[in-house]
CSV table of C-alpha atoms in Angstrom, one decimal:
chain,number,residue,atom,x,y,z
A,4,GLU,CA,-11.2,-25.3,201.8
A,5,ASP,CA,-15.0,-26.2,203.7
A,6,GLN,CA,-17.8,-25.3,201.3
A,7,VAL,CA,-21.6,-25.8,202.1
A,8,THR,CA,-24.4,-26.4,199.6
A,9,GLN,CA,-28.1,-26.0,200.7
A,10,SER,CA,-30.7,-27.0,198.7
A,11,PRO,CA,-33.4,-26.4,197.1
A,12,GLU,CA,-32.4,-22.7,196.9
A,13,ALA,CA,-36.6,-22.2,197.2
A,14,LEU,CA,-39.4,-24.1,198.8
A,15,ARG,CA,-42.9,-23.2,198.8
A,16,LEU,CA,-45.1,-25.3,201.0
A,17,GLN,CA,-49.0,-25.2,201.6
A,18,GLU,CA,-49.5,-24.6,205.6
A,19,GLY,CA,-49.3,-28.2,207.2
A,20,GLU,CA,-47.4,-28.9,204.6
A,21,SER,CA,-43.8,-30.6,205.9
A,22,SER,CA,-40.8,-31.2,204.5
A,23,SER,CA,-37.3,-31.1,204.4
A,24,LEU,CA,-33.8,-28.4,203.6
A,25,ASN,CA,-31.0,-30.0,203.0
A,26,CYS,CA,-27.2,-28.9,203.9
A,27,SER,CA,-24.1,-30.9,202.4
A,28,TYR,CA,-21.0,-29.9,203.7
A,29,THR,CA,-17.0,-30.7,203.0
A,30,VAL,CA,-15.1,-29.2,206.2
A,31,SER,CA,-11.3,-30.1,207.4
A,32,GLY,CA,-12.4,-31.5,211.2
A,33,LEU,CA,-16.1,-30.2,212.1
A,34,ARG,CA,-16.3,-28.5,215.3
A,35,GLY,CA,-20.3,-27.9,214.7
A,36,LEU,CA,-23.0,-26.9,211.8
A,37,PHE,CA,-25.6,-24.4,212.4
A,38,TRP,CA,-29.0,-23.7,211.8
A,39,TYR,CA,-29.8,-19.7,211.2
A,40,ARG,CA,-33.1,-18.3,210.5
A,41,GLN,CA,-33.3,-14.8,208.3
A,42,ASP,CA,-36.3,-13.1,208.1
A,43,PRO,CA,-35.9,-10.0,205.6
A,44,GLY,CA,-33.9,-7.1,206.4
A,45,LYS,CA,-32.7,-8.7,209.8
A,46,GLY,CA,-29.6,-10.1,210.9
A,47,PRO,CA,-29.3,-14.5,210.7
A,48,GLU,CA,-30.9,-15.2,214.2
A,49,PHE,CA,-29.5,-19.1,216.0
A,50,LEU,CA,-31.7,-22.0,215.7
A,51,PHE,CA,-29.4,-25.1,216.0
A,52,THR,CA,-25.6,-26.6,216.5
A,53,LEU,CA,-25.2,-30.0,215.6
A,54,TYR,CA,-21.5,-31.5,216.8
A,55,SER,CA,-21.6,-35.4,215.7
A,56,ALA,CA,-23.2,-37.5,213.4
A,57,GLY,CA,-26.6,-38.6,214.3
A,58,GLU,CA,-27.6,-35.8,216.7
A,59,GLU,CA,-30.9,-34.9,216.7
A,60,LYS,CA,-32.2,-31.1,217.7
A,61,GLU,CA,-35.9,-29.8,218.0
A,62,LYS,CA,-37.3,-26.6,218.2
A,63,GLU,CA,-41.1,-26.2,218.5
A,64,ARG,CA,-42.1,-27.4,214.6
A,65,LEU,CA,-37.9,-27.8,213.2
A,66,LYS,CA,-36.2,-30.6,213.9
A,67,ALA,CA,-32.1,-30.9,212.7
A,68,THR,CA,-30.2,-33.8,212.3
A,69,LEU,CA,-26.8,-34.1,211.5
A,70,THR,CA,-24.6,-37.4,209.4
A,71,LYS,CA,-21.2,-37.2,208.1
A,72,LYS,CA,-22.1,-35.4,205.3
A,73,GLU,CA,-25.0,-33.2,205.5
A,74,SER,CA,-27.8,-32.1,207.9
A,75,PHE,CA,-31.5,-31.8,207.3
A,76,LEU,CA,-33.6,-29.6,208.7
A,77,HIS,CA,-37.0,-30.9,209.0
A,78,ILE,CA,-39.8,-28.7,209.2
A,79,THR,CA,-43.2,-30.3,210.9
A,80,ALA,CA,-46.7,-29.1,210.0
A,81,PRO,CA,-45.1,-25.2,209.1
A,82,LYS,CA,-47.2,-22.1,209.3
A,83,PRO,CA,-47.0,-19.3,207.2
A,84,GLU,CA,-45.0,-17.4,210.5
A,85,ASP,CA,-42.1,-19.7,209.5
A,86,SER,CA,-41.5,-18.6,206.4
A,87,ALA,CA,-37.9,-17.1,206.0
A,88,THR,CA,-34.3,-18.2,204.7
A,89,TYR,CA,-33.1,-20.6,206.4
A,90,LEU,CA,-28.9,-20.5,206.6
A,91,CYS,CA,-26.4,-23.5,207.1
A,92,ALA,CA,-22.9,-23.1,208.3
A,93,VAL,CA,-20.1,-24.8,209.6
A,94,GLN,CA,-16.9,-24.5,211.6
A,95,ALA,CA,-13.9,-26.3,211.1
A,96,GLY,CA,-11.4,-26.8,214.2
A,97,GLY,CA,-8.4,-24.7,214.4
A,98,SER,CA,-10.3,-21.6,212.5
A,99,ASN,CA,-10.8,-18.9,214.9
A,100,TYR,CA,-14.3,-20.0,215.1
A,101,LYS,CA,-14.7,-19.1,211.4
A,102,LEU,CA,-18.0,-20.1,210.1
A,103,THR,CA,-18.8,-20.9,206.2
A,104,PHE,CA,-22.2,-20.2,205.1
A,105,GLY,CA,-24.0,-21.8,202.4
A,106,LYS,CA,-26.7,-20.0,200.4
A,107,GLY,CA,-30.0,-20.3,202.2
A,108,THR,CA,-32.6,-21.2,201.3
A,109,LEU,CA,-35.8,-19.2,200.9
A,110,LEU,CA,-39.1,-20.7,202.3
A,111,THR,CA,-42.5,-19.5,202.0
A,112,VAL,CA,-45.7,-21.1,203.6
A,113,ASN,CA,-49.0,-19.9,202.0
A,114,PRO,CA,-51.9,-20.3,204.6
B,3,ASP,CA,-29.8,-7.4,218.7
B,4,ALA,CA,-29.3,-6.7,222.1
B,5,GLY,CA,-25.7,-6.6,222.9
B,6,ILE,CA,-24.5,-5.5,219.6
B,7,THR,CA,-25.3,-2.9,217.2
B,8,GLN,CA,-24.2,-1.0,213.7
B,9,SER,CA,-24.2,1.8,212.5
B,10,PRO,CA,-24.8,3.7,210.0
B,11,ARG,CA,-28.6,1.1,209.4
B,12,HIS,CA,-28.5,2.7,205.5
B,13,LYS,CA,-25.9,4.7,203.5
B,14,VAL,CA,-25.4,6.1,200.0
B,15,THR,CA,-22.6,7.0,199.1
B,16,GLU,CA,-20.1,8.0,195.4
B,17,THR,CA,-18.0,6.2,194.2
B,18,GLY,CA,-14.2,6.8,195.1
B,19,THR,CA,-15.0,7.9,198.5
B,20,PRO,CA,-13.9,6.4,201.9
B,21,VAL,CA,-16.9,5.0,204.3
B,22,THR,CA,-16.3,3.5,207.1
B,23,LEU,CA,-18.7,1.1,209.1
B,24,ARG,CA,-19.5,0.3,212.6
B,25,CYS,CA,-19.6,-2.5,215.1
B,26,HIS,CA,-20.4,-1.8,219.0
B,27,GLN,CA,-21.0,-4.8,221.0
B,28,THR,CA,-21.1,-4.7,225.0
B,29,GLU,CA,-20.9,-8.8,225.4
B,30,ASN,CA,-17.2,-8.3,226.2
B,31,HIS,CA,-16.6,-11.2,222.6
B,32,ARG,CA,-13.1,-11.7,221.8
B,33,TYR,CA,-13.9,-12.4,218.0
B,34,MET,CA,-15.5,-10.1,215.9
B,35,TYR,CA,-16.2,-10.6,212.3
B,36,TRP,CA,-17.7,-8.8,209.3
B,37,TYR,CA,-20.0,-10.2,206.0
B,38,ARG,CA,-21.2,-9.2,203.7
B,39,GLN,CA,-24.3,-10.9,201.9
B,40,ASP,CA,-24.8,-10.7,198.0
B,41,PRO,CA,-27.8,-12.6,196.5
B,42,GLY,CA,-26.5,-15.4,194.6
B,43,HIS,CA,-23.4,-15.9,197.2
B,44,GLY,CA,-24.9,-15.8,200.4
B,45,LEU,CA,-22.5,-14.7,203.6
B,46,ARG,CA,-19.4,-14.1,202.8
B,47,LEU,CA,-16.4,-13.5,205.1
B,48,ILE,CA,-14.2,-10.1,204.8
B,49,HIS,CA,-12.6,-9.9,207.8
B,50,TYR,CA,-12.6,-10.9,211.7
B,51,SER,CA,-10.6,-10.2,214.8
B,52,TYR,CA,-9.9,-12.1,217.0
B,53,GLY,CA,-8.3,-9.7,219.9
B,54,VAL,CA,-8.0,-6.0,220.5
B,55,LYS,CA,-5.5,-4.8,217.7
B,56,ASP,CA,-5.4,-9.2,216.2
B,57,THR,CA,-7.1,-9.1,212.6
B,58,ASP,CA,-7.2,-11.1,209.6
B,59,LYS,CA,-8.4,-11.6,206.2
B,60,GLY,CA,-11.1,-13.5,204.9
B,61,GLU,CA,-12.4,-14.5,201.7
B,62,VAL,CA,-13.3,-11.2,200.1
B,63,SER,CA,-11.0,-8.6,201.4
B,64,ASP,CA,-9.3,-6.7,198.7
B,65,GLY,CA,-11.0,-3.2,199.0
B,66,TYR,CA,-11.8,-3.1,202.8
B,67,SER,CA,-9.5,-3.0,206.2
B,68,VAL,CA,-10.5,-2.8,209.3
B,69,SER,CA,-9.4,-1.8,213.2
B,70,ARG,CA,-10.1,-2.9,216.5
B,71,SER,CA,-8.1,-0.6,219.0
B,72,LYS,CA,-11.1,-1.3,221.9
B,73,THR,CA,-12.6,-4.8,222.5
B,74,GLU,CA,-16.2,-3.4,222.0
B,75,ASP,CA,-15.8,-2.0,219.1
B,76,PHE,CA,-14.6,-2.9,215.0
B,77,LEU,CA,-14.5,-0.4,212.2
B,78,LEU,CA,-15.2,-1.5,208.2
B,79,THR,CA,-13.2,1.4,206.3
B,80,LEU,CA,-14.0,0.7,202.4
B,81,GLU,CA,-11.3,2.9,201.2
B,82,SER,CA,-12.4,3.6,197.8
B,83,ALA,CA,-15.9,2.6,197.5
B,84,THR,CA,-16.6,1.1,194.1
B,85,SER,CA,-19.9,0.1,192.6
B,86,SER,CA,-19.4,-3.9,193.7
B,87,GLN,CA,-19.2,-2.9,196.9
B,88,THR,CA,-23.0,-2.4,197.2
B,89,SER,CA,-24.3,-4.9,199.7
B,90,VAL,CA,-25.8,-5.5,203.3
B,91,TYR,CA,-23.0,-5.7,205.5
B,92,PHE,CA,-23.3,-7.7,208.4
B,93,CYS,CA,-20.7,-8.1,211.8
B,94,ALA,CA,-21.0,-10.4,214.2
B,95,ILE,CA,-19.8,-11.4,217.5
B,96,GLY,CA,-18.6,-15.3,218.2
B,97,ALA,CA,-18.4,-17.1,221.2
B,98,ASP,CA,-15.7,-18.6,222.6
B,99,ARG,CA,-16.1,-21.0,224.7
B,100,ALA,CA,-16.8,-24.5,223.8
B,101,GLU,CA,-20.0,-24.7,226.5
B,102,ALA,CA,-21.6,-22.1,224.4
B,103,ASN,CA,-21.0,-22.6,220.9
B,104,TYR,CA,-23.9,-21.2,219.2
B,105,GLY,CA,-21.7,-19.8,216.5
B,106,TYR,CA,-22.5,-16.1,216.5
B,107,THR,CA,-24.9,-13.2,217.3
B,108,PHE,CA,-25.3,-11.3,214.3
B,109,GLY,CA,-25.9,-7.4,214.6
B,110,SER,CA,-28.9,-6.0,212.2
B,111,GLY,CA,-26.7,-5.2,209.2
B,112,THR,CA,-26.0,-2.1,207.1
B,113,ARG,CA,-27.2,-1.4,204.0
B,114,LEU,CA,-24.5,-0.1,201.8
B,115,THR,CA,-25.6,1.8,197.8
B,116,VAL,CA,-22.4,3.0,196.0
B,117,VAL,CA,-23.7,5.3,193.2
């Protein structure tokens, strides 16, 4: 059974204080690992897809990295508008493209 | 979100009544999914569809049924609503082409309260 564990559950940062969110996973035959952002009252919004260990992707203040067992979402010099819940999900090969999600990390960035 | 809409956005219903939630897409995607999101549990898959009239169960399918008679519509029915089905329900459409693997595009969600 595919499993995704995200830590911490909640993280509070000051504006400009860089940090990382963790996503550890077990999956049979990783097809892709996904990061989403979710704002209150809205559906998750796609951020990144990572396919293989060693891969990195960046978007503005966010950088996602992948190893064989975990992924990190690094947030550099965050701003209050980065406050959201960040979700990690894995997709196994042959799974009819189903995603298994972690419970998310609630990030709050204070001005 | 553009291309996928859910209705209704909010609904309050009584225990024991049937409820149907609708997901409509204009992207012609083959794959569609229904998830529920609850505090402490995250997003959990209820049912999914891989084509017209082709559906399968997810991890929390008890008490739910689905139907897909057209590519663009995927209906989720709570056969007899219970308080444990109070949740936020998300529909998603999936990219089924390797070169466009962004996972899902999600709808805006339906907040269902069973009283």
